[in-house]
mmCIF file of C-alpha atoms in Angstrom:
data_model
loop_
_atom_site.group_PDB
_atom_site.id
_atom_site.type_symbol
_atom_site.label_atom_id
_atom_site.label_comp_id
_atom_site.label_asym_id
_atom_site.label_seq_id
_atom_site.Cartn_x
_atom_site.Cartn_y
_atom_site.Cartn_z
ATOM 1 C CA UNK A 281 27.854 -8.968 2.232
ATOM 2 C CA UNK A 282 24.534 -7.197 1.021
ATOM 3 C CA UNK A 283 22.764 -5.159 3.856
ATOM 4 C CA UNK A 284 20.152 -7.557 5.160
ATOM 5 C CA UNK A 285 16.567 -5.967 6.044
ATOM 6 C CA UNK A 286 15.835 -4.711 9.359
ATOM 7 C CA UNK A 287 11.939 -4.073 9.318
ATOM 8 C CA UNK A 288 9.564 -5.303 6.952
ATOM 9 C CA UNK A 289 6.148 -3.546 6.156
ATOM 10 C CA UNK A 290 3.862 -6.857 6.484
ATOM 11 C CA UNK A 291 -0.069 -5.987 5.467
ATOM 12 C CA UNK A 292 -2.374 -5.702 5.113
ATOM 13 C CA UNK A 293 -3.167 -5.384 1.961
ATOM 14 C CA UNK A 294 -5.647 -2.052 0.606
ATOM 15 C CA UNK A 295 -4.551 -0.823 3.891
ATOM 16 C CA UNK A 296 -2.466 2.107 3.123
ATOM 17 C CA UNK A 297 1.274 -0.055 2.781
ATOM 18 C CA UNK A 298 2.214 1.244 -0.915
ATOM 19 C CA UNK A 299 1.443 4.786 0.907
ATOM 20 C CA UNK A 300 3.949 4.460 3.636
ATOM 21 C CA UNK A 301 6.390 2.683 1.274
ATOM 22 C CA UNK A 302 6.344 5.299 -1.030
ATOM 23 C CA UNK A 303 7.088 7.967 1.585
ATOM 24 C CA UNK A 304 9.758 6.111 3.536
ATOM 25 C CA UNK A 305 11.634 5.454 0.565
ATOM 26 C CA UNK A 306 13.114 9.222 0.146
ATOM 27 C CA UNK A 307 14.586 9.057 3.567
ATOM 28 C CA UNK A 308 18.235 9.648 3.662
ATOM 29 C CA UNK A 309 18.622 7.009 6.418
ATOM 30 C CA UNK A 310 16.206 4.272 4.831
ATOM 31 C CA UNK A 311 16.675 1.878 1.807
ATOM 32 C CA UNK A 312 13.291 0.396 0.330
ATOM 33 C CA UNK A 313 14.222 -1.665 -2.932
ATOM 34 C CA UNK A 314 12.439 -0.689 -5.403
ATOM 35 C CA UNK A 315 10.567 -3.590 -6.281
ATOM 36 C CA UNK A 316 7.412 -3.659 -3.557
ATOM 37 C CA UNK A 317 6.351 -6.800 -2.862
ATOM 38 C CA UNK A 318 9.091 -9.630 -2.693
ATOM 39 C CA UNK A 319 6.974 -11.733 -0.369
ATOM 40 C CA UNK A 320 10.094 -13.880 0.297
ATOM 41 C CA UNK A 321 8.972 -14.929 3.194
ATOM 42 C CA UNK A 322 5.380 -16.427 2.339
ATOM 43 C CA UNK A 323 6.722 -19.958 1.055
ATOM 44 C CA UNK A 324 2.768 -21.116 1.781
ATOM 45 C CA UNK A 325 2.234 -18.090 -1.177
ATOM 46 C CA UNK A 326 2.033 -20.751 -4.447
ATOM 47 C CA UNK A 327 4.064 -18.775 -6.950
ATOM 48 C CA UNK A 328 3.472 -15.223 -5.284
ATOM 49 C CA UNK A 329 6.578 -14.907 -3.872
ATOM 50 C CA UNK A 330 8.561 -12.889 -6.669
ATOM 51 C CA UNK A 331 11.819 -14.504 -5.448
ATOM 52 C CA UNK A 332 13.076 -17.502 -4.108
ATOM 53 C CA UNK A 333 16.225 -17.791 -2.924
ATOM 54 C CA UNK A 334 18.179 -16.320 -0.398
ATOM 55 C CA UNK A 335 21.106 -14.967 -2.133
ATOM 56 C CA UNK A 336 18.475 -13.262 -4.687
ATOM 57 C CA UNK A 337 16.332 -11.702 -1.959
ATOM 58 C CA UNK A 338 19.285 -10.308 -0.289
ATOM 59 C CA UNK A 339 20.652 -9.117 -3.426
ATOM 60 C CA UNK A 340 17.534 -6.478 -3.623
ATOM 61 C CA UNK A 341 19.337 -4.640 -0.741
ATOM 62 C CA UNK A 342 22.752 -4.918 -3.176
ATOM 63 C CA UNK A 343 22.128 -0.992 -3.326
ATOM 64 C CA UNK A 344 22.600 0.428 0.193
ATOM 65 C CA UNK A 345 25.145 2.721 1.757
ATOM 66 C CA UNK A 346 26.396 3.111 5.349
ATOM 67 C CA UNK A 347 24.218 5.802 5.282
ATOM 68 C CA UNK A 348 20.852 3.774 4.794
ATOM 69 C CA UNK A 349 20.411 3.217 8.905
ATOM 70 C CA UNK A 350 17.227 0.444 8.370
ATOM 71 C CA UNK A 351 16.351 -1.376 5.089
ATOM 72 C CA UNK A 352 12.978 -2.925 4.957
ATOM 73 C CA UNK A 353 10.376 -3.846 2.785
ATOM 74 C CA UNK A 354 6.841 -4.293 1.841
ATOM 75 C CA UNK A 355 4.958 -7.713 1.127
ATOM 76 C CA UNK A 356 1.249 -7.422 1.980
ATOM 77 C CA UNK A 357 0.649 -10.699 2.385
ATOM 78 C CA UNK A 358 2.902 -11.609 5.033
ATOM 79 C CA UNK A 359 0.121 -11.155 7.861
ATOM 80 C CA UNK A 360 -1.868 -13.423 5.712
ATOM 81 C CA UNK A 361 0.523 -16.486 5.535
ATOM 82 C CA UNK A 362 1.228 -19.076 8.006
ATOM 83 C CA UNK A 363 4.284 -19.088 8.110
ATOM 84 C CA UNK A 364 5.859 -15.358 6.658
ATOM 85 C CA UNK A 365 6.306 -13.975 10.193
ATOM 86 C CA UNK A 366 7.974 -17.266 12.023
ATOM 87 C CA UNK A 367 10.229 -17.182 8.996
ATOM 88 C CA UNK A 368 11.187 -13.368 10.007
ATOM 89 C CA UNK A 369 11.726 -13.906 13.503
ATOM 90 C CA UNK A 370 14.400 -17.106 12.565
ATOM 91 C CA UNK A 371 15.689 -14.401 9.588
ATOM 92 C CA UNK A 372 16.011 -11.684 11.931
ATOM 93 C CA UNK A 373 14.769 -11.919 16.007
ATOM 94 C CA UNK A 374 15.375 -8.153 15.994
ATOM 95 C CA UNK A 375 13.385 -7.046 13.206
ATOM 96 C CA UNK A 376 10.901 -4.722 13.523
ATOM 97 C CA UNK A 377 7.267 -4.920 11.882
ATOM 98 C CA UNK A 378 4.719 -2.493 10.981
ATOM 99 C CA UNK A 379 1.229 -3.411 10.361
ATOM 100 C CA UNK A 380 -1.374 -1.876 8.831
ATOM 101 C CA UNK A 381 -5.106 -2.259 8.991
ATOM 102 C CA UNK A 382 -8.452 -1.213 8.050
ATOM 103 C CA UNK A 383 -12.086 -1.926 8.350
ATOM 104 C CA UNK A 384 -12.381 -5.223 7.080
ATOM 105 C CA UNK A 385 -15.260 -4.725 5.120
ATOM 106 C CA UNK A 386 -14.028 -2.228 3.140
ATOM 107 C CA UNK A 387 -10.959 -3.806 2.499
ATOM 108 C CA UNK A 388 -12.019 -7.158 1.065
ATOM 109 C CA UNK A 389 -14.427 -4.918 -0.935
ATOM 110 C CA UNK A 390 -11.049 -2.399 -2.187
ATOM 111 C CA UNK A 391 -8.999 -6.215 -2.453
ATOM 112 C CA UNK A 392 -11.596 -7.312 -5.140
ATOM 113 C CA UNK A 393 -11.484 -4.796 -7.054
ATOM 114 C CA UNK A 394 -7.603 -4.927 -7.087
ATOM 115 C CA UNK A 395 -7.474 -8.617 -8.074
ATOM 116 C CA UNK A 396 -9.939 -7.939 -10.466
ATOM 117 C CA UNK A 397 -7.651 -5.224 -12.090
ATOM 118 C CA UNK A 398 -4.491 -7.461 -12.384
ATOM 119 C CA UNK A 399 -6.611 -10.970 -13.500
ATOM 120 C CA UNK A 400 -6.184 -12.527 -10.505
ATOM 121 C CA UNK A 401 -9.967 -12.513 -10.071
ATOM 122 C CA UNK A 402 -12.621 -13.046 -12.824
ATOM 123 C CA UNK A 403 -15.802 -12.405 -10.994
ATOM 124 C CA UNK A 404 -16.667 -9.119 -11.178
ATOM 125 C CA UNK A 405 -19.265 -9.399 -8.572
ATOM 126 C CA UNK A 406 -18.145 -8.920 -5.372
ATOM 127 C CA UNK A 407 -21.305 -10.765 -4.039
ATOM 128 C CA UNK A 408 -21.111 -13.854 -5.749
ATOM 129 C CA UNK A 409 -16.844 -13.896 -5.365
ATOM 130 C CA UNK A 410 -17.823 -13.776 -1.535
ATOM 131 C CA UNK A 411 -20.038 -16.488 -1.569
ATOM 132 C CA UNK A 412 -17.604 -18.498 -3.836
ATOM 133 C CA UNK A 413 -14.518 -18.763 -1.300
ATOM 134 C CA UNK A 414 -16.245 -22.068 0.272
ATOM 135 C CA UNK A 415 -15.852 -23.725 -3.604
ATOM 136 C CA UNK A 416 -12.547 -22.510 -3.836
ATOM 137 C CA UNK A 417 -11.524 -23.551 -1.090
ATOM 138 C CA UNK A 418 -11.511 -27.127 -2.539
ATOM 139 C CA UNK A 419 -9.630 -25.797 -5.994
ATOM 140 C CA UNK A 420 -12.978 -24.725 -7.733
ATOM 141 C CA UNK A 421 -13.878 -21.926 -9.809
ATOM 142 C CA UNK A 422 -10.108 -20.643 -9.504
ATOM 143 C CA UNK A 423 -9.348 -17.635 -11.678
ATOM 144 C CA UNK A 424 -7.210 -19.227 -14.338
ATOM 145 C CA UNK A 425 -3.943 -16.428 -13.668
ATOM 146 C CA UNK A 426 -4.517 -16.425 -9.678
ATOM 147 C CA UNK A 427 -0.539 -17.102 -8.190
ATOM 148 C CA UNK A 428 -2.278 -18.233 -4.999
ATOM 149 C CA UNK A 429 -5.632 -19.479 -3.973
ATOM 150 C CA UNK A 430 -5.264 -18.400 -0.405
ATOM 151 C CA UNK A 431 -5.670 -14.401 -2.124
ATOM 152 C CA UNK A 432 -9.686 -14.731 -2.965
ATOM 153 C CA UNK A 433 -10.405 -16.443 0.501
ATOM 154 C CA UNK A 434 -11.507 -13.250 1.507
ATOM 155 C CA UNK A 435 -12.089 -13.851 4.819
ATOM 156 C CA UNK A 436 -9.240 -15.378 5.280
ATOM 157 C CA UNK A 437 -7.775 -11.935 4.647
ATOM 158 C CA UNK A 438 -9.720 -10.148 6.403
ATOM 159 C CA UNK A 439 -9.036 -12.412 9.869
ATOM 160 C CA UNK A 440 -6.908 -9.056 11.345
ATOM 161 C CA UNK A 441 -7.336 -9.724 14.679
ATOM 162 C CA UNK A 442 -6.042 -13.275 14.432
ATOM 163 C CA UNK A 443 -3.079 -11.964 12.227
ATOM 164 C CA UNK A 444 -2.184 -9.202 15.077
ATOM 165 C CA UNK A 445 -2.330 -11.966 17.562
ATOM 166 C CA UNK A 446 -0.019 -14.172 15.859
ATOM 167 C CA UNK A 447 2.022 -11.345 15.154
ATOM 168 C CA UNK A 448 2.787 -10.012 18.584
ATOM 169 C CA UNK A 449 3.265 -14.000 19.483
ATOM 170 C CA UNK A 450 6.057 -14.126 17.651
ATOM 171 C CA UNK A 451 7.595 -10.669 18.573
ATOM 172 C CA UNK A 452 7.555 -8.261 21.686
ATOM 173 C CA UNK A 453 5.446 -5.265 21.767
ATOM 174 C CA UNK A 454 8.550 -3.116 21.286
ATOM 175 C CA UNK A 455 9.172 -4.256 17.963
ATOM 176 C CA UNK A 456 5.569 -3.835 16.604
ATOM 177 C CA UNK A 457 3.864 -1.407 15.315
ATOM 178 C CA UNK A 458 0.244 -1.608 14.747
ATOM 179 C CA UNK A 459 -1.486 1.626 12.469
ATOM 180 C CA UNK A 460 -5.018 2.118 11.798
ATOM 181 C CA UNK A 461 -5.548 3.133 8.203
ATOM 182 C CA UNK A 462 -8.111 5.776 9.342
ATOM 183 C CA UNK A 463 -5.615 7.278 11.331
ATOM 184 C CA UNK A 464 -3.207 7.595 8.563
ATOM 185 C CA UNK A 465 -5.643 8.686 6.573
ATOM 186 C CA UNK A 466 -7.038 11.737 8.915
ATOM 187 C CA UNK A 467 -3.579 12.297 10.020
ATOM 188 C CA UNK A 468 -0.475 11.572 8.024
ATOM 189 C CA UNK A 469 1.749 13.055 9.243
ATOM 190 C CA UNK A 470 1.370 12.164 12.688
ATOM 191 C CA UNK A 471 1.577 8.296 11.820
ATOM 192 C CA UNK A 472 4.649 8.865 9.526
ATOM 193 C CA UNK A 473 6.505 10.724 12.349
ATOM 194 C CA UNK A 474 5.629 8.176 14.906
ATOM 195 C CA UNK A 475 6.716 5.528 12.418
ATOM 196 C CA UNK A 476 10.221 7.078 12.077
ATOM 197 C CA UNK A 477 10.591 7.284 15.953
ATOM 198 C CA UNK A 478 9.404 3.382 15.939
ATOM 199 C CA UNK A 479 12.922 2.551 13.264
ATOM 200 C CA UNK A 480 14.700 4.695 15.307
ATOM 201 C CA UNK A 481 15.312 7.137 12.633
ATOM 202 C CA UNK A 482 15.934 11.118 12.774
ATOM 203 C CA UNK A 483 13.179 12.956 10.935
ATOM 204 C CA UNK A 484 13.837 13.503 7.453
ATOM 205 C CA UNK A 485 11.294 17.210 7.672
ATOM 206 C CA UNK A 486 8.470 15.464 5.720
ATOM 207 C CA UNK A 487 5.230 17.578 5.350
ATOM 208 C CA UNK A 488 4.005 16.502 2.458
ATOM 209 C CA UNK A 489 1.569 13.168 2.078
ATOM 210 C CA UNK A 490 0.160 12.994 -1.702
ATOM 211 C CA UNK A 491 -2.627 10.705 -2.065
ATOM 212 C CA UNK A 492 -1.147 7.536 -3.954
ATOM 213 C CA UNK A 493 -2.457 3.714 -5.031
ATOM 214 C CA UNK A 494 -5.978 5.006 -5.947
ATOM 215 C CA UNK A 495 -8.959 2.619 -7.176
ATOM 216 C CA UNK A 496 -7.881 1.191 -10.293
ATOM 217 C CA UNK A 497 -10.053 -0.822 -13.294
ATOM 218 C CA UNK A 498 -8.819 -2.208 -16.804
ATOM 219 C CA UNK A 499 -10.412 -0.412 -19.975
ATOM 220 C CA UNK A 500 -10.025 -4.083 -21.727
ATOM 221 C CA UNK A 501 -9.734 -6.566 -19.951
ATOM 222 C CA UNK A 502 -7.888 -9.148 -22.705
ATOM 223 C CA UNK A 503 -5.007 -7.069 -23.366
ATOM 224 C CA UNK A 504 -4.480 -6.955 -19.179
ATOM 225 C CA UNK A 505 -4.679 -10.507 -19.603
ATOM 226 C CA UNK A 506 -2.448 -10.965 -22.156
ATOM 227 C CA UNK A 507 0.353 -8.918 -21.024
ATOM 228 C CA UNK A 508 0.046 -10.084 -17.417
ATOM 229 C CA UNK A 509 0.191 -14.048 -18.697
ATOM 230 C CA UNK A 510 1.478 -13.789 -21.943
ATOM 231 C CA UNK A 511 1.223 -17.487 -24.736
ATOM 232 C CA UNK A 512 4.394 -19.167 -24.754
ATOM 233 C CA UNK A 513 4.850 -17.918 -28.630
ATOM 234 C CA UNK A 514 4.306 -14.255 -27.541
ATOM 235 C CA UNK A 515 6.957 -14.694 -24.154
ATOM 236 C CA UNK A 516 9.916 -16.089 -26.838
ATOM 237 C CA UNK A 517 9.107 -12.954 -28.994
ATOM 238 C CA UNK A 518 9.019 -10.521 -26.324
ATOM 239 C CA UNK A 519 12.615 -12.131 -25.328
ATOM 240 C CA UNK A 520 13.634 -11.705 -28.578
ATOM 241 C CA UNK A 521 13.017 -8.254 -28.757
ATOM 242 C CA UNK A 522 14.631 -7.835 -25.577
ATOM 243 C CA UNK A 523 17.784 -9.295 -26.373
ATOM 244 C CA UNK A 524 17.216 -6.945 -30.011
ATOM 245 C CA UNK A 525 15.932 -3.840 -28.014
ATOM 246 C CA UNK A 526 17.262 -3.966 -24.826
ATOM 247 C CA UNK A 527 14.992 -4.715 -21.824
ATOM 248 C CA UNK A 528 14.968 -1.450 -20.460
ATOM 249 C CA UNK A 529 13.193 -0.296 -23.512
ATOM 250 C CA UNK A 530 10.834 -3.788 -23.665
ATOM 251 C CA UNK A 531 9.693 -2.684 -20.157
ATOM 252 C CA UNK A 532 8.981 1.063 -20.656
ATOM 253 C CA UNK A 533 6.815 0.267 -23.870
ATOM 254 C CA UNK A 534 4.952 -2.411 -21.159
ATOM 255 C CA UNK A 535 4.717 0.560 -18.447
ATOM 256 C CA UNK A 536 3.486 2.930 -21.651
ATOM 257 C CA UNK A 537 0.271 0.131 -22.573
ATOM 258 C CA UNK A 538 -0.108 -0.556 -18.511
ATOM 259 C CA UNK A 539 -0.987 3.206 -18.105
ATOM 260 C CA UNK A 540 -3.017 3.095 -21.383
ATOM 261 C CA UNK A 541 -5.158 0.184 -20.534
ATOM 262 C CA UNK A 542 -5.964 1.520 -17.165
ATOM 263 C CA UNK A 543 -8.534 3.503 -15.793
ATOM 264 C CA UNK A 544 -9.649 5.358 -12.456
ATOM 265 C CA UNK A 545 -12.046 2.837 -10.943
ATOM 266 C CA UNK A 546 -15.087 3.497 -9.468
ATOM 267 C CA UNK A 547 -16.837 1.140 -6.550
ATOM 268 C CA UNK A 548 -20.589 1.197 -5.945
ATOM 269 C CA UNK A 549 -21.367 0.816 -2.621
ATOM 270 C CA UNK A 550 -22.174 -2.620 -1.039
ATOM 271 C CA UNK A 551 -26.044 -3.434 -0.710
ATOM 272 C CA UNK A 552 -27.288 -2.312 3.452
ATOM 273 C CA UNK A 553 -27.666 -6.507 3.923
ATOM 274 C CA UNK A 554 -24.336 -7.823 2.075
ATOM 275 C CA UNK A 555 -22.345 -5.079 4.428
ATOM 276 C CA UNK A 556 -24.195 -6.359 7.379
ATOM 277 C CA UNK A 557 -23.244 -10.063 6.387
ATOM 278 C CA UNK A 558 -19.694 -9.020 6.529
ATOM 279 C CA UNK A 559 -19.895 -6.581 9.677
ATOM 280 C CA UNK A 560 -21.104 -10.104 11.234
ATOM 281 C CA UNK A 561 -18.360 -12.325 9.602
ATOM 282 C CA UNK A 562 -15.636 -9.876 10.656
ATOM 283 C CA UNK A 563 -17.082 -8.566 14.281
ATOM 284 C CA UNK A 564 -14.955 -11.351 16.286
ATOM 285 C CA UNK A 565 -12.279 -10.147 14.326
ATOM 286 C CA UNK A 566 -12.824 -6.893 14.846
ATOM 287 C CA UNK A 567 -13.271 -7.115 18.644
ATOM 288 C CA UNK A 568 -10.215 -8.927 18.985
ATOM 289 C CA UNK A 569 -7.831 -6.314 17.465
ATOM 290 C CA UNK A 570 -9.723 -3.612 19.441
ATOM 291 C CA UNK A 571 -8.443 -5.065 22.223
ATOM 292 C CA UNK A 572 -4.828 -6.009 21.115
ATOM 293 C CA UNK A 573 -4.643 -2.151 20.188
ATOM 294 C CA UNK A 574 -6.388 -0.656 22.801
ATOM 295 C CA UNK A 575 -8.737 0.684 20.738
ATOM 296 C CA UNK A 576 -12.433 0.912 20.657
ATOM 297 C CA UNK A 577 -13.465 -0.163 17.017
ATOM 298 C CA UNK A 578 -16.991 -0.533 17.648
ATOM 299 C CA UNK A 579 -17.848 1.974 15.090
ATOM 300 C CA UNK A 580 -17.091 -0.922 12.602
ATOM 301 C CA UNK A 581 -19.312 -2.723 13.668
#
């Protein structure tokens, strides 16, 4: 029987998860599958969950050895859905669950720029995208690739003390951990080693924390959408050419135009009266978490 996962990196998104997943991965004692993002757990997800069924999901962990102490992994949105973590705790009551957050603000400013980047927002105004969520809310104004609709209610996203709350509902203290991305950001190391003590895991002599998932933007923005949601004529011919090529060499020649069509992105910062609007949609939220952490976050705010 496949190993089944024992902690699960659950959000928040543009908080510093692809970070952490990246440096767990190397650990002798840990097995991370190599695709991020199953979201198995987020059946409220639309078609954002990679895979569906059980046997698949657990087939990801196909890999690991007795040696591999914990396997986990990372789906951002699982603070986000309803139902991801209640569907954990009946998976696995013992599981433990790291969450990661950030100043909201800045992170529904970072997550817009990231839909933007893989089509699953067309707006390329934060601004207006903000002031859209109420419209597509009611299945308006949707970008045509989006998987789910819950993604661009940023807000929604953003609601971190509410998703720590629920969280530590559903599972004791002892089997939580809650990070601050500026911590890991001032201090990586510290947060890694305290996140091996929290799996229960002997250190592995990490010292080294390279900067990874930076700002990204698409030089041209049809070929991103063409090879992200390729026309049913262009999917039979790239199966063709798999079955011809072989798929390992289909998806390196996809991983070769990715890199080509993609750019270092670069944010201007929000207008002083749009970040206030936020600081104010966010400061309950904010508040709360402070005090689920212990931890004064009124320089948020």
């Amino acid at each position: 029987m496949p190993v089944q996962p024992s902690f699960f990196i659950a959000g928040a998104p543009k908080c510093g998860t692809t970070a952490l997943y990246e440096y767990l991965r190397p650990h002798p004692n840990v097995f991370m599958p190599e695709i991020k993002e199953p979201h198995f757990f987020a059946k409220d997800l639309g078609t954002y969950p990679r895979i569906k069924a059980l046997d698949d999901y657990l087939a990801l962990f196909s890999d690991a050895t007795d040696a591999h102490r914990r396997a986990g992994e990372a789906s951002v949105y699982y603070l986000r859905s309803s139902v991801a973590i209640p569907n954990i705790r009946e998976f696995n009551p013992e599981a433990r669950i790291i969450a990661m957050f950030r100043n909201p603000v800045d992170m529904v400013y970072s997550l817009h720029s990231q839909l933007l980047y893989v089509s699953e927002e067309t707006v390329s105004d934060f601004e207006t995208a903000w002031r859209l969520q109420e419209r597509r809310s009611r299945g308006l104004d949707l970008p045509p690739a989006i998987r789910s609709p819950l993604l661009v209610q940023y807000r929604e996203v953003g609601q971190f003390g509410t998703q720590a709350q629920r969280l530590l509902a559903a599972f004791p203290p002892e089997q939580v951990k809650l990070i601050l991305y500026d911590d890991f950001a001032a201090s990586p190391q510290r947060v890694y080693d305290e996140v091996i003590e929290f799996l229960g895991l002997p250190h592995d002599g990490r010292s080294e924390f390279p900067r990874i998932n930076e700002n990204k933007a698409t030089r041209v923005g049809w070929l991103r959408r063409l090879y992200r949601k390729p026309p049913p004529v262009l999917r039979e011919a790239v199966r063709s050419l798999k079955r011809a090529m072989g798929g390992e060499s289909i998806s390196a020649a996809k991983k070769k135009l990715v890199a080509l069509n993609t750019v270092r992105g670069h944010r201007a910062p929000l207008s002083p009266e749009l970040r206030e609007e936020l600081v104010a949609a966010f400061r309950d939220e904010v508040a709360l978490l402070g005090r689920l952490m212990g931890r004064d976050l009124s320089h948020w705010t």
